[in-house]
DNA sequence: TAATAAATAGGAATCATTCCTGTTTATAAA
DNA sequence: TTTATAAACAGGAATGATTCCTATTTATTA
């Protein structure tokens, strides 16, 4: 990968966002610094960054979300409000040991929990009263 | 849900397929029995079946795949050949206990392993010689 | 300074999925 | 059995996230 101002700015944007932005959200964010950035460039660079393991992709719903945190961690998605939280359930050691139990060569371990987040659950309970 | 010949046939098709068909593959399969079935009907019915927990959805790549096996199990996806295998890593008891450790209300536990399957790995090693 | 290939902007194309509309059908009440 | 009603349907149009294309710009190296 050659040095590129656009790609650097895109990477910074993903890392700066607290929670898992979409390509379009990165595009909007980067536009503030590079007004004529192309959406195609954002997709291309995000793809390259993901291919090189510099960022991660998260698939849930109909849009891909990106994660600047490449430490091993998991995610919880609330079906009610669409929030996507980090979860620390399995650490690197656990995942490493798990890989040895499988005949295939594992590169990624992606766990997605779904359900109702604590906030939405409380709101729901209130409405039932 | 009202009784429906189309939906029954769609469910049978998903259950009959050994491995995780896409909506279009279900469509093609069901067309043999109901030649004028609509693709929109397949999508609608698959959605209803999934909403009611009768089948599961698996997201990997740019197409949704469906799973007639609703027992708790996990999946491995080969990046080389696109195969999607079942994996039995965590059983119902494990998942149940895990749910109690999380503040949110968990409905689904979806684990997707990715990498290179044993067959592709062997082929790759051969080529290197 | 020149050559070269990677990277880019902008827009078109793709394609899985959803939406829409007029028609058919399952179900239950009259 | 007939009728009323809403669910389900077929067929086709629309949507929208993502990818592809092409002429131009730019980073890198010799
Ligand atoms: Mn994360
Ligand atoms: Mn399965
Ligand atoms: Zn929520
Ligand atoms: Zn393979």
PDB file of C-alpha atoms (C1' of nucleotides) and ligand atoms in Angstrom:
ATOM      1  CA  UNK A   1       0.000   0.000   0.000  1.00  0.00           C
ATOM      2  CA  UNK A   2       1.343   3.359  -1.079  1.00  0.00           C
ATOM      3  CA  UNK A   3       1.003   6.331   1.227  1.00  0.00           C
ATOM      4  CA  UNK A   4      -2.313   8.124   0.763  1.00  0.00           C
ATOM      5  CA  UNK A   5      -3.768  11.164   2.477  1.00  0.00           C
ATOM      6  CA  UNK A   6      -7.304   9.947   1.878  1.00  0.00           C
ATOM      7  CA  UNK A   7      -6.665   6.522   3.369  1.00  0.00           C
ATOM      8  CA  UNK A   8      -4.978   7.997   6.433  1.00  0.00           C
ATOM      9  CA  UNK A   9      -7.871  10.346   7.034  1.00  0.00           C
ATOM     10  CA  UNK A  10     -10.346   7.493   6.595  1.00  0.00           C
ATOM     11  CA  UNK A  11      -8.450   5.366   9.111  1.00  0.00           C
ATOM     12  CA  UNK A  12      -8.366   8.230  11.608  1.00  0.00           C
ATOM     13  CA  UNK A  13     -12.106   8.720  11.170  1.00  0.00           C
ATOM     14  CA  UNK A  14     -12.846   5.056  11.886  1.00  0.00           C
ATOM     15  CA  UNK A  15     -10.615   5.124  14.939  1.00  0.00           C
ATOM     16  CA  UNK A  16     -12.066   8.386  16.213  1.00  0.00           C
ATOM     17  CA  UNK A  17     -15.688   7.242  16.024  1.00  0.00           C
ATOM     18  CA  UNK A  18     -16.691   5.749  19.338  1.00  0.00           C
ATOM     19  CA  UNK A  19     -18.946   3.127  17.842  1.00  0.00           C
ATOM     20  CA  UNK A  20     -18.679   1.233  14.596  1.00  0.00           C
ATOM     21  CA  UNK A  21     -19.484   3.688  11.791  1.00  0.00           C
ATOM     22  CA  UNK A  22     -20.855   2.707   8.387  1.00  0.00           C
ATOM     23  CA  UNK A  23     -19.002   3.553   5.168  1.00  0.00           C
ATOM     24  CA  UNK A  24     -21.367   6.442   4.575  1.00  0.00           C
ATOM     25  CA  UNK A  25     -20.818   7.804   8.083  1.00  0.00           C
ATOM     26  CA  UNK A  26     -17.058   7.668   7.488  1.00  0.00           C
ATOM     27  CA  UNK A  27     -17.628   9.420   4.162  1.00  0.00           C
ATOM     28  CA  UNK A  28     -19.582  12.217   5.843  1.00  0.00           C
ATOM     29  CA  UNK A  29     -16.971  12.573   8.547  1.00  0.00           C
ATOM     30  CA  UNK A  30     -14.003  12.652   6.152  1.00  0.00           C
ATOM     31  CA  UNK A  31     -15.781  15.161   3.882  1.00  0.00           C
ATOM     32  CA  UNK A  32     -15.276  17.789   6.565  1.00  0.00           C
ATOM     33  CA  UNK A  33     -11.536  17.589   5.962  1.00  0.00           C
ATOM     34  CA  UNK A  34     -11.488  16.499   2.303  1.00  0.00           C
ATOM     35  CA  UNK A  35     -14.619  18.060   0.788  1.00  0.00           C
ATOM     36  CA  UNK A  36     -14.346  16.371  -2.605  1.00  0.00           C
ATOM     37  CA  UNK A  37     -13.588  12.865  -1.302  1.00  0.00           C
ATOM     38  CA  UNK A  38     -15.403  10.219  -3.312  1.00  0.00           C
ATOM     39  CA  UNK A  39     -17.669   7.637  -1.708  1.00  0.00           C
ATOM     40  CA  UNK A  40     -16.006   5.041  -3.934  1.00  0.00           C
ATOM     41  CA  UNK A  41     -12.667   5.958  -2.401  1.00  0.00           C
ATOM     42  CA  UNK A  42     -14.066   5.476   1.082  1.00  0.00           C
ATOM     43  CA  UNK A  43     -15.341   2.014   0.172  1.00  0.00           C
ATOM     44  CA  UNK A  44     -12.081   1.093  -1.580  1.00  0.00           C
ATOM     45  CA  UNK A  45      -9.856   2.273   1.259  1.00  0.00           C
ATOM     46  CA  UNK A  46     -12.004   0.724   3.971  1.00  0.00           C
ATOM     47  CA  UNK A  47     -11.762  -2.529   2.033  1.00  0.00           C
ATOM     48  CA  UNK A  48      -7.983  -2.285   1.826  1.00  0.00           C
ATOM     49  CA  UNK A  49      -7.660  -1.450   5.510  1.00  0.00           C
ATOM     50  CA  UNK A  50      -9.851  -4.423   6.375  1.00  0.00           C
ATOM     51  CA  UNK A  51      -7.945  -6.740   4.031  1.00  0.00           C
ATOM     52  CA  UNK A  52      -4.729  -5.774   5.781  1.00  0.00           C
ATOM     53  CA  UNK A  53      -6.179  -6.363   9.227  1.00  0.00           C
ATOM     54  CA  UNK A  54      -5.892  -2.701  10.217  1.00  0.00           C
ATOM     55  CA  UNK A  55      -9.626  -2.439  10.859  1.00  0.00           C
ATOM     56  CA  UNK A  56     -12.437  -4.967  11.192  1.00  0.00           C
ATOM     57  CA  UNK A  57     -15.811  -5.281   9.535  1.00  0.00           C
ATOM     58  CA  UNK A  58     -19.029  -6.068  11.351  1.00  0.00           C
ATOM     59  CA  UNK A  59     -22.046  -7.362   9.466  1.00  0.00           C
ATOM     60  CA  UNK A  60     -25.461  -6.883  10.977  1.00  0.00           C
ATOM     61  CA  UNK A  61     -28.553  -5.715   9.169  1.00  0.00           C
ATOM     62  CA  UNK A  62     -28.172  -4.434   5.619  1.00  0.00           C
ATOM     63  CA  UNK A  63     -25.102  -2.236   6.159  1.00  0.00           C
ATOM     64  CA  UNK A  64     -21.508  -3.094   6.945  1.00  0.00           C
ATOM     65  CA  UNK A  65     -20.010  -1.365   9.955  1.00  0.00           C
ATOM     66  CA  UNK A  66     -16.328  -0.825  10.637  1.00  0.00           C
ATOM     67  CA  UNK A  67     -14.339  -1.221  13.843  1.00  0.00           C
ATOM     68  CA  UNK A  68     -11.019   0.470  14.520  1.00  0.00           C
ATOM     69  CA  UNK A  69     -10.491  -1.749  17.575  1.00  0.00           C
ATOM     70  CA  UNK A  70      -8.660  -4.853  16.376  1.00  0.00           C
ATOM     71  CA  UNK A  71      -8.246  -6.361  19.832  1.00  0.00           C
ATOM     72  CA  UNK A  72     -10.271  -9.546  20.179  1.00  0.00           C
ATOM     73  CA  UNK A  73     -13.707  -8.643  21.437  1.00  0.00           C
ATOM     74  CA  UNK A  74     -17.342  -9.371  20.674  1.00  0.00           C
ATOM     75  CA  UNK A  75     -20.512  -7.424  19.992  1.00  0.00           C
ATOM     76  CA  UNK A  76     -24.099  -7.111  21.114  1.00  0.00           C
ATOM     77  CA  UNK A  77     -26.759  -5.700  18.807  1.00  0.00           C
ATOM     78  CA  UNK A  78     -30.088  -4.393  20.162  1.00  0.00           C
ATOM     79  CA  UNK A  79     -32.935  -5.310  17.835  1.00  0.00           C
ATOM     80  CA  UNK A  80     -35.066  -2.525  19.329  1.00  0.00           C
ATOM     81  CA  UNK A  81     -32.865   0.545  19.032  1.00  0.00           C
ATOM     82  CA  UNK A  82     -30.126  -0.664  16.681  1.00  0.00           C
ATOM     83  CA  UNK A  83     -27.300   0.044  19.121  1.00  0.00           C
ATOM     84  CA  UNK A  84     -24.130  -2.001  18.725  1.00  0.00           C
ATOM     85  CA  UNK A  85     -22.157  -2.490  21.935  1.00  0.00           C
ATOM     86  CA  UNK A  86     -18.749  -4.015  22.548  1.00  0.00           C
ATOM     87  CA  UNK A  87     -18.718  -7.117  24.726  1.00  0.00           C
ATOM     88  CA  UNK A  88     -15.715  -8.699  26.388  1.00  0.00           C
ATOM     89  CA  UNK A  89     -16.685 -12.322  26.682  1.00  0.00           C
ATOM     90  CA  UNK A  90     -13.843 -14.305  25.171  1.00  0.00           C
ATOM     91  CA  UNK A  91     -10.215 -13.216  25.366  1.00  0.00           C
ATOM     92  CA  UNK A  92      -7.329 -13.920  23.039  1.00  0.00           C
ATOM     93  CA  UNK A  93      -6.213 -17.001  24.968  1.00  0.00           C
ATOM     94  CA  UNK A  94      -9.674 -18.569  24.810  1.00  0.00           C
ATOM     95  CA  UNK A  95      -9.949 -17.964  21.073  1.00  0.00           C
ATOM     96  CA  UNK A  96      -6.448 -19.300  20.477  1.00  0.00           C
ATOM     97  CA  UNK A  97      -7.193 -22.531  22.309  1.00  0.00           C
ATOM     98  CA  UNK A  98     -10.459 -22.889  20.451  1.00  0.00           C
ATOM     99  CA  UNK A  99      -8.673 -22.711  17.112  1.00  0.00           C
ATOM    100  CA  UNK A 100      -6.645 -25.805  17.954  1.00  0.00           C
ATOM    101  CA  UNK A 101      -9.848 -27.835  18.302  1.00  0.00           C
ATOM    102  CA  UNK A 102     -10.940 -27.214  14.727  1.00  0.00           C
ATOM    103  CA  UNK A 103      -9.674 -29.009  11.669  1.00  0.00           C
ATOM    104  CA  UNK A 104      -9.943 -25.925   9.469  1.00  0.00           C
ATOM    105  CA  UNK A 105      -7.546 -22.976   9.596  1.00  0.00           C
ATOM    106  CA  UNK A 106      -9.322 -20.237  11.535  1.00  0.00           C
ATOM    107  CA  UNK A 107      -8.545 -16.612  10.787  1.00  0.00           C
ATOM    108  CA  UNK A 108     -11.498 -14.875  12.376  1.00  0.00           C
ATOM    109  CA  UNK A 109     -13.790 -15.498  15.312  1.00  0.00           C
ATOM    110  CA  UNK A 110     -16.845 -13.270  14.983  1.00  0.00           C
ATOM    111  CA  UNK A 111     -19.484 -13.488  17.666  1.00  0.00           C
ATOM    112  CA  UNK A 112     -22.645 -11.435  17.394  1.00  0.00           C
ATOM    113  CA  UNK A 113     -25.140 -11.445  20.225  1.00  0.00           C
ATOM    114  CA  UNK A 114     -28.574 -10.020  19.514  1.00  0.00           C
ATOM    115  CA  UNK A 115     -31.546  -9.230  21.675  1.00  0.00           C
ATOM    116  CA  UNK A 116     -32.870  -6.300  23.699  1.00  0.00           C
ATOM    117  CA  UNK A 117     -30.508  -3.932  25.427  1.00  0.00           C
ATOM    118  CA  UNK A 118     -30.959  -3.114  29.098  1.00  0.00           C
ATOM    119  CA  UNK A 119     -32.249   0.368  28.326  1.00  0.00           C
ATOM    120  CA  UNK A 120     -34.870  -0.796  25.848  1.00  0.00           C
ATOM    121  CA  UNK A 121     -35.820  -3.632  28.186  1.00  0.00           C
ATOM    122  CA  UNK A 122     -36.525  -1.175  31.005  1.00  0.00           C
ATOM    123  CA  UNK A 123     -38.550   1.064  28.720  1.00  0.00           C
ATOM    124  CA  UNK A 124     -40.567  -1.956  27.612  1.00  0.00           C
ATOM    125  CA  UNK A 125     -41.258  -2.997  31.187  1.00  0.00           C
ATOM    126  CA  UNK A 126     -42.462   0.511  32.015  1.00  0.00           C
ATOM    127  CA  UNK A 127     -44.946   0.435  29.165  1.00  0.00           C
ATOM    128  CA  UNK A 128     -46.390  -2.845  30.407  1.00  0.00           C
ATOM    129  CA  UNK A 129     -47.361  -1.311  33.792  1.00  0.00           C
TER     130      UNK A 129
ATOM    131  CA  UNK B   1     -49.811 -17.248  10.319  1.00  0.00           C
ATOM    132  CA  UNK B   2     -52.501 -18.663   8.083  1.00  0.00           C
ATOM    133  CA  UNK B   3     -51.950 -21.987   6.362  1.00  0.00           C
ATOM    134  CA  UNK B   4     -50.182 -21.574   3.025  1.00  0.00           C
ATOM    135  CA  UNK B   5     -49.070 -24.117   0.456  1.00  0.00           C
ATOM    136  CA  UNK B   6     -46.256 -21.870  -0.731  1.00  0.00           C
ATOM    137  CA  UNK B   7     -44.868 -21.327   2.753  1.00  0.00           C
ATOM    138  CA  UNK B   8     -44.982 -25.041   3.540  1.00  0.00           C
ATOM    139  CA  UNK B   9     -43.137 -25.885   0.360  1.00  0.00           C
ATOM    140  CA  UNK B  10     -40.553 -23.197   1.078  1.00  0.00           C
ATOM    141  CA  UNK B  11     -39.998 -24.553   4.576  1.00  0.00           C
ATOM    142  CA  UNK B  12     -39.605 -28.088   3.241  1.00  0.00           C
ATOM    143  CA  UNK B  13     -37.080 -26.842   0.684  1.00  0.00           C
ATOM    144  CA  UNK B  14     -34.961 -25.142   3.352  1.00  0.00           C
ATOM    145  CA  UNK B  15     -35.069 -28.242   5.527  1.00  0.00           C
ATOM    146  CA  UNK B  16     -34.274 -30.575   2.629  1.00  0.00           C
ATOM    147  CA  UNK B  17     -31.193 -28.646   1.487  1.00  0.00           C
ATOM    148  CA  UNK B  18     -28.130 -30.061   3.187  1.00  0.00           C
ATOM    149  CA  UNK B  19     -26.357 -26.753   3.468  1.00  0.00           C
ATOM    150  CA  UNK B  20     -27.770 -23.281   4.037  1.00  0.00           C
ATOM    151  CA  UNK B  21     -29.435 -22.203   0.774  1.00  0.00           C
ATOM    152  CA  UNK B  22     -29.896 -18.600  -0.337  1.00  0.00           C
ATOM    153  CA  UNK B  23     -33.359 -17.168  -1.045  1.00  0.00           C
ATOM    154  CA  UNK B  24     -32.732 -17.566  -4.759  1.00  0.00           C
ATOM    155  CA  UNK B  25     -31.689 -21.202  -4.354  1.00  0.00           C
ATOM    156  CA  UNK B  26     -34.887 -21.852  -2.406  1.00  0.00           C
ATOM    157  CA  UNK B  27     -36.801 -20.072  -5.173  1.00  0.00           C
ATOM    158  CA  UNK B  28     -35.249 -22.303  -7.834  1.00  0.00           C
ATOM    159  CA  UNK B  29     -35.927 -25.415  -5.790  1.00  0.00           C
ATOM    160  CA  UNK B  30     -39.558 -24.550  -5.038  1.00  0.00           C
ATOM    161  CA  UNK B  31     -40.195 -23.635  -8.684  1.00  0.00           C
ATOM    162  CA  UNK B  32     -39.955 -27.322  -9.565  1.00  0.00           C
ATOM    163  CA  UNK B  33     -43.123 -27.913  -7.564  1.00  0.00           C
ATOM    164  CA  UNK B  34     -44.812 -24.517  -7.929  1.00  0.00           C
ATOM    165  CA  UNK B  35     -43.694 -23.225 -11.344  1.00  0.00           C
ATOM    166  CA  UNK B  36     -45.209 -19.765 -11.010  1.00  0.00           C
ATOM    167  CA  UNK B  37     -44.002 -19.047  -7.454  1.00  0.00           C
ATOM    168  CA  UNK B  38     -42.859 -15.464  -7.053  1.00  0.00           C
ATOM    169  CA  UNK B  39     -39.405 -14.564  -5.760  1.00  0.00           C
ATOM    170  CA  UNK B  40     -41.085 -11.923  -3.596  1.00  0.00           C
ATOM    171  CA  UNK B  41     -43.162 -14.669  -1.986  1.00  0.00           C
ATOM    172  CA  UNK B  42     -40.025 -16.659  -1.205  1.00  0.00           C
ATOM    173  CA  UNK B  43     -38.444 -13.636   0.470  1.00  0.00           C
ATOM    174  CA  UNK B  44     -41.650 -12.795   2.358  1.00  0.00           C
ATOM    175  CA  UNK B  45     -42.210 -16.335   3.597  1.00  0.00           C
ATOM    176  CA  UNK B  46     -38.569 -16.906   4.534  1.00  0.00           C
ATOM    177  CA  UNK B  47     -38.779 -13.693   6.540  1.00  0.00           C
ATOM    178  CA  UNK B  48     -41.918 -14.853   8.341  1.00  0.00           C
ATOM    179  CA  UNK B  49     -40.430 -18.270   9.084  1.00  0.00           C
ATOM    180  CA  UNK B  50     -37.320 -16.605  10.485  1.00  0.00           C
ATOM    181  CA  UNK B  51     -39.356 -14.107  12.531  1.00  0.00           C
ATOM    182  CA  UNK B  52     -41.205 -17.012  14.113  1.00  0.00           C
ATOM    183  CA  UNK B  53     -37.999 -18.892  14.901  1.00  0.00           C
ATOM    184  CA  UNK B  54     -38.848 -21.764  12.580  1.00  0.00           C
ATOM    185  CA  UNK B  55     -35.680 -21.237  10.558  1.00  0.00           C
ATOM    186  CA  UNK B  56     -32.510 -19.204  11.091  1.00  0.00           C
ATOM    187  CA  UNK B  57     -30.685 -16.684   8.961  1.00  0.00           C
ATOM    188  CA  UNK B  58     -26.947 -16.634   8.413  1.00  0.00           C
ATOM    189  CA  UNK B  59     -25.202 -13.520   7.146  1.00  0.00           C
ATOM    190  CA  UNK B  60     -21.880 -13.886   5.402  1.00  0.00           C
ATOM    191  CA  UNK B  61     -20.828 -12.136   2.240  1.00  0.00           C
ATOM    192  CA  UNK B  62     -23.474 -10.212   0.321  1.00  0.00           C
ATOM    193  CA  UNK B  63     -26.244 -12.814   0.453  1.00  0.00           C
ATOM    194  CA  UNK B  64     -28.352 -14.091   3.319  1.00  0.00           C
ATOM    195  CA  UNK B  65     -28.427 -17.853   3.778  1.00  0.00           C
ATOM    196  CA  UNK B  66     -31.096 -19.835   5.600  1.00  0.00           C
ATOM    197  CA  UNK B  67     -30.763 -22.705   8.037  1.00  0.00           C
ATOM    198  CA  UNK B  68     -33.504 -25.235   8.762  1.00  0.00           C
ATOM    199  CA  UNK B  69     -31.564 -26.524  11.756  1.00  0.00           C
ATOM    200  CA  UNK B  70     -32.646 -24.449  14.765  1.00  0.00           C
ATOM    201  CA  UNK B  71     -30.615 -26.433  17.290  1.00  0.00           C
ATOM    202  CA  UNK B  72     -27.807 -24.329  18.776  1.00  0.00           C
ATOM    203  CA  UNK B  73     -24.760 -24.716  16.598  1.00  0.00           C
ATOM    204  CA  UNK B  74     -22.119 -22.563  14.927  1.00  0.00           C
ATOM    205  CA  UNK B  75     -20.653 -22.097  11.462  1.00  0.00           C
ATOM    206  CA  UNK B  76     -17.356 -22.002   9.635  1.00  0.00           C
ATOM    207  CA  UNK B  77     -17.001 -20.159   6.334  1.00  0.00           C
ATOM    208  CA  UNK B  78     -14.110 -20.856   3.950  1.00  0.00           C
ATOM    209  CA  UNK B  79     -12.873 -17.651   2.333  1.00  0.00           C
ATOM    210  CA  UNK B  80     -11.305 -19.657  -0.494  1.00  0.00           C
ATOM    211  CA  UNK B  81     -14.155 -21.814  -1.758  1.00  0.00           C
ATOM    212  CA  UNK B  82     -17.178 -20.203  -0.076  1.00  0.00           C
ATOM    213  CA  UNK B  83     -18.255 -23.383   1.707  1.00  0.00           C
ATOM    214  CA  UNK B  84     -20.282 -22.942   4.900  1.00  0.00           C
ATOM    215  CA  UNK B  85     -19.908 -25.793   7.387  1.00  0.00           C
ATOM    216  CA  UNK B  86     -21.729 -26.510  10.627  1.00  0.00           C
ATOM    217  CA  UNK B  87     -19.574 -26.514  13.747  1.00  0.00           C
ATOM    218  CA  UNK B  88     -20.486 -27.896  17.156  1.00  0.00           C
ATOM    219  CA  UNK B  89     -18.414 -25.826  19.530  1.00  0.00           C
ATOM    220  CA  UNK B  90     -20.809 -24.474  22.118  1.00  0.00           C
ATOM    221  CA  UNK B  91     -23.861 -26.381  23.315  1.00  0.00           C
ATOM    222  CA  UNK B  92     -27.128 -25.105  24.676  1.00  0.00           C
ATOM    223  CA  UNK B  93     -25.969 -25.272  28.285  1.00  0.00           C
ATOM    224  CA  UNK B  94     -22.867 -23.185  27.563  1.00  0.00           C
ATOM    225  CA  UNK B  95     -24.889 -20.539  25.747  1.00  0.00           C
ATOM    226  CA  UNK B  96     -27.498 -20.456  28.498  1.00  0.00           C
ATOM    227  CA  UNK B  97     -24.893 -19.865  31.174  1.00  0.00           C
ATOM    228  CA  UNK B  98     -23.264 -17.196  29.069  1.00  0.00           C
ATOM    229  CA  UNK B  99     -26.526 -15.287  28.828  1.00  0.00           C
ATOM    230  CA  UNK B 100     -26.645 -14.879  32.599  1.00  0.00           C
ATOM    231  CA  UNK B 101     -23.333 -13.022  32.516  1.00  0.00           C
ATOM    232  CA  UNK B 102     -24.636 -10.251  30.301  1.00  0.00           C
ATOM    233  CA  UNK B 103     -26.714  -7.309  31.392  1.00  0.00           C
ATOM    234  CA  UNK B 104     -28.684  -7.215  28.139  1.00  0.00           C
ATOM    235  CA  UNK B 105     -31.406  -9.699  27.211  1.00  0.00           C
ATOM    236  CA  UNK B 106     -29.841 -12.127  24.741  1.00  0.00           C
ATOM    237  CA  UNK B 107     -32.008 -13.786  22.128  1.00  0.00           C
ATOM    238  CA  UNK B 108     -29.406 -15.025  19.677  1.00  0.00           C
ATOM    239  CA  UNK B 109     -25.839 -16.223  19.867  1.00  0.00           C
ATOM    240  CA  UNK B 110     -24.364 -16.215  16.363  1.00  0.00           C
ATOM    241  CA  UNK B 111     -20.788 -17.340  15.970  1.00  0.00           C
ATOM    242  CA  UNK B 112     -19.141 -17.247  12.563  1.00  0.00           C
ATOM    243  CA  UNK B 113     -15.650 -18.621  12.121  1.00  0.00           C
ATOM    244  CA  UNK B 114     -13.830 -17.749   8.911  1.00  0.00           C
ATOM    245  CA  UNK B 115     -10.601 -18.926   7.368  1.00  0.00           C
ATOM    246  CA  UNK B 116      -9.414 -21.662   5.028  1.00  0.00           C
ATOM    247  CA  UNK B 117     -11.066 -25.061   5.058  1.00  0.00           C
ATOM    248  CA  UNK B 118      -8.981 -28.206   5.360  1.00  0.00           C
ATOM    249  CA  UNK B 119      -9.522 -29.105   1.721  1.00  0.00           C
ATOM    250  CA  UNK B 120      -8.463 -25.709   0.371  1.00  0.00           C
ATOM    251  CA  UNK B 121      -5.543 -25.669   2.788  1.00  0.00           C
ATOM    252  CA  UNK B 122      -4.274 -28.968   1.400  1.00  0.00           C
ATOM    253  CA  UNK B 123      -4.680 -27.791  -2.166  1.00  0.00           C
ATOM    254  CA  UNK B 124      -2.744 -24.636  -1.330  1.00  0.00           C
ATOM    255  CA  UNK B 125       0.100 -26.625   0.219  1.00  0.00           C
ATOM    256  CA  UNK B 126       0.301 -28.784  -2.882  1.00  0.00           C
ATOM    257  CA  UNK B 127       0.666 -25.760  -5.134  1.00  0.00           C
ATOM    258  CA  UNK B 128       3.533 -24.467  -3.046  1.00  0.00           C
ATOM    259  CA  UNK B 129       5.657 -27.580  -3.754  1.00  0.00           C
TER     260      UNK B 129
ATOM    261  C1'  DT C   1      13.206  14.787 -14.287  1.00  0.00           C
ATOM    262  C1'  DA C   2      10.821  10.991 -16.192  1.00  0.00           C
ATOM    263  C1'  DA C   3       8.504   6.581 -15.965  1.00  0.00           C
ATOM    264  C1'  DT C   4       5.156   3.752 -13.757  1.00  0.00           C
ATOM    265  C1'  DA C   5       1.699   1.954 -11.313  1.00  0.00           C
ATOM    266  C1'  DA C   6      -1.273   2.954  -7.381  1.00  0.00           C
ATOM    267  C1'  DA C   7      -4.848   5.948  -5.971  1.00  0.00           C
ATOM    268  C1'  DT C   8      -8.567   9.029  -6.909  1.00  0.00           C
ATOM    269  C1'  DA C   9     -13.196  11.484  -8.317  1.00  0.00           C
ATOM    270  C1'  DG C  10     -17.305  11.094 -10.310  1.00  0.00           C
ATOM    271  C1'  DG C  11     -20.670   8.669 -12.175  1.00  0.00           C
ATOM    272  C1'  DA C  12     -22.736   4.408 -14.013  1.00  0.00           C
ATOM    273  C1'  DA C  13     -23.909  -0.311 -13.142  1.00  0.00           C
ATOM    274  C1'  DT C  14     -25.029  -4.267 -10.272  1.00  0.00           C
ATOM    275  C1'  DC C  15     -27.929  -7.040  -7.662  1.00  0.00           C
ATOM    276  C1'  DA C  16     -29.949  -8.664  -3.368  1.00  0.00           C
ATOM    277  C1'  DT C  17     -33.818  -7.253  -1.153  1.00  0.00           C
ATOM    278  C1'  DT C  18     -38.037  -4.669  -0.421  1.00  0.00           C
ATOM    279  C1'  DC C  19     -42.098  -2.366  -1.925  1.00  0.00           C
ATOM    280  C1'  DC C  20     -46.415  -1.846  -4.526  1.00  0.00           C
ATOM    281  C1'  DT C  21     -50.840  -3.139  -6.640  1.00  0.00           C
ATOM    282  C1'  DG C  22     -54.396  -5.735  -8.273  1.00  0.00           C
ATOM    283  C1'  DT C  23     -55.933 -10.538  -7.605  1.00  0.00           C
ATOM    284  C1'  DT C  24     -56.534 -14.912  -5.199  1.00  0.00           C
ATOM    285  C1'  DT C  25     -57.349 -17.700  -1.150  1.00  0.00           C
ATOM    286  C1'  DA C  26     -57.833 -19.412   3.743  1.00  0.00           C
ATOM    287  C1'  DT C  27     -60.725 -18.861   7.616  1.00  0.00           C
ATOM    288  C1'  DA C  28     -64.455 -17.954  10.326  1.00  0.00           C
ATOM    289  C1'  DA C  29     -68.905 -15.839  11.027  1.00  0.00           C
ATOM    290  C1'  DA C  30     -73.664 -15.434   9.331  1.00  0.00           C
TER     291       DA C  30
ATOM    292  C1'  DT D   1     -73.464 -23.028   2.190  1.00  0.00           C
ATOM    293  C1'  DT D   2     -72.672 -18.297   1.334  1.00  0.00           C
ATOM    294  C1'  DT D   3     -70.274 -14.127   2.555  1.00  0.00           C
ATOM    295  C1'  DA D   4     -66.995 -11.029   4.596  1.00  0.00           C
ATOM    296  C1'  DT D   5     -62.332 -10.115   5.689  1.00  0.00           C
ATOM    297  C1'  DA D   6     -57.728  -9.949   5.910  1.00  0.00           C
ATOM    298  C1'  DA D   7     -53.688 -12.691   4.817  1.00  0.00           C
ATOM    299  C1'  DA D   8     -51.117 -14.339   1.054  1.00  0.00           C
ATOM    300  C1'  DC D   9     -49.924 -14.137  -3.589  1.00  0.00           C
ATOM    301  C1'  DA D  10     -47.690 -13.025  -8.514  1.00  0.00           C
ATOM    302  C1'  DG D  11     -45.444  -9.952 -11.156  1.00  0.00           C
ATOM    303  C1'  DG D  12     -43.032  -6.131 -11.735  1.00  0.00           C
ATOM    304  C1'  DA D  13     -41.038  -1.696 -10.171  1.00  0.00           C
ATOM    305  C1'  DA D  14     -38.175   0.608  -6.872  1.00  0.00           C
ATOM    306  C1'  DT D  15     -34.529   0.916  -3.480  1.00  0.00           C
ATOM    307  C1'  DG D  16     -30.039   1.320  -1.849  1.00  0.00           C
ATOM    308  C1'  DA D  17     -25.619  -0.465  -0.402  1.00  0.00           C
ATOM    309  C1'  DT D  18     -21.782  -1.738  -2.786  1.00  0.00           C
ATOM    310  C1'  DT D  19     -18.920  -2.396  -6.822  1.00  0.00           C
ATOM    311  C1'  DC D  20     -17.261  -1.253 -11.289  1.00  0.00           C
ATOM    312  C1'  DC D  21     -15.432   1.864 -14.915  1.00  0.00           C
ATOM    313  C1'  DT D  22     -12.537   5.535 -16.909  1.00  0.00           C
ATOM    314  C1'  DA D  23      -9.977   9.506 -17.370  1.00  0.00           C
ATOM    315  C1'  DT D  24      -6.975  12.066 -14.325  1.00  0.00           C
ATOM    316  C1'  DT D  25      -3.882  12.788 -10.463  1.00  0.00           C
ATOM    317  C1'  DT D  26      -0.241  11.477  -7.382  1.00  0.00           C
ATOM    318  C1'  DA D  27       3.409   8.862  -4.737  1.00  0.00           C
ATOM    319  C1'  DT D  28       7.523   6.448  -5.461  1.00  0.00           C
ATOM    320  C1'  DT D  29      11.728   4.974  -7.525  1.00  0.00           C
ATOM    321  C1'  DA D  30      15.364   5.172 -10.741  1.00  0.00           C
TER     322       DA D  30
HETATM  323 MN1  LIG E   1     -16.152  -3.217  18.580  1.00  0.00          MN
HETATM  324 MN1  LIG E   2     -26.153 -24.682  10.148  1.00  0.00          MN
HETATM  325 ZN1  LIG E   3     -31.840  -0.961  22.706  1.00  0.00          ZN
HETATM  326 ZN1  LIG E   4     -12.457 -24.168   1.143  1.00  0.00          ZN
END
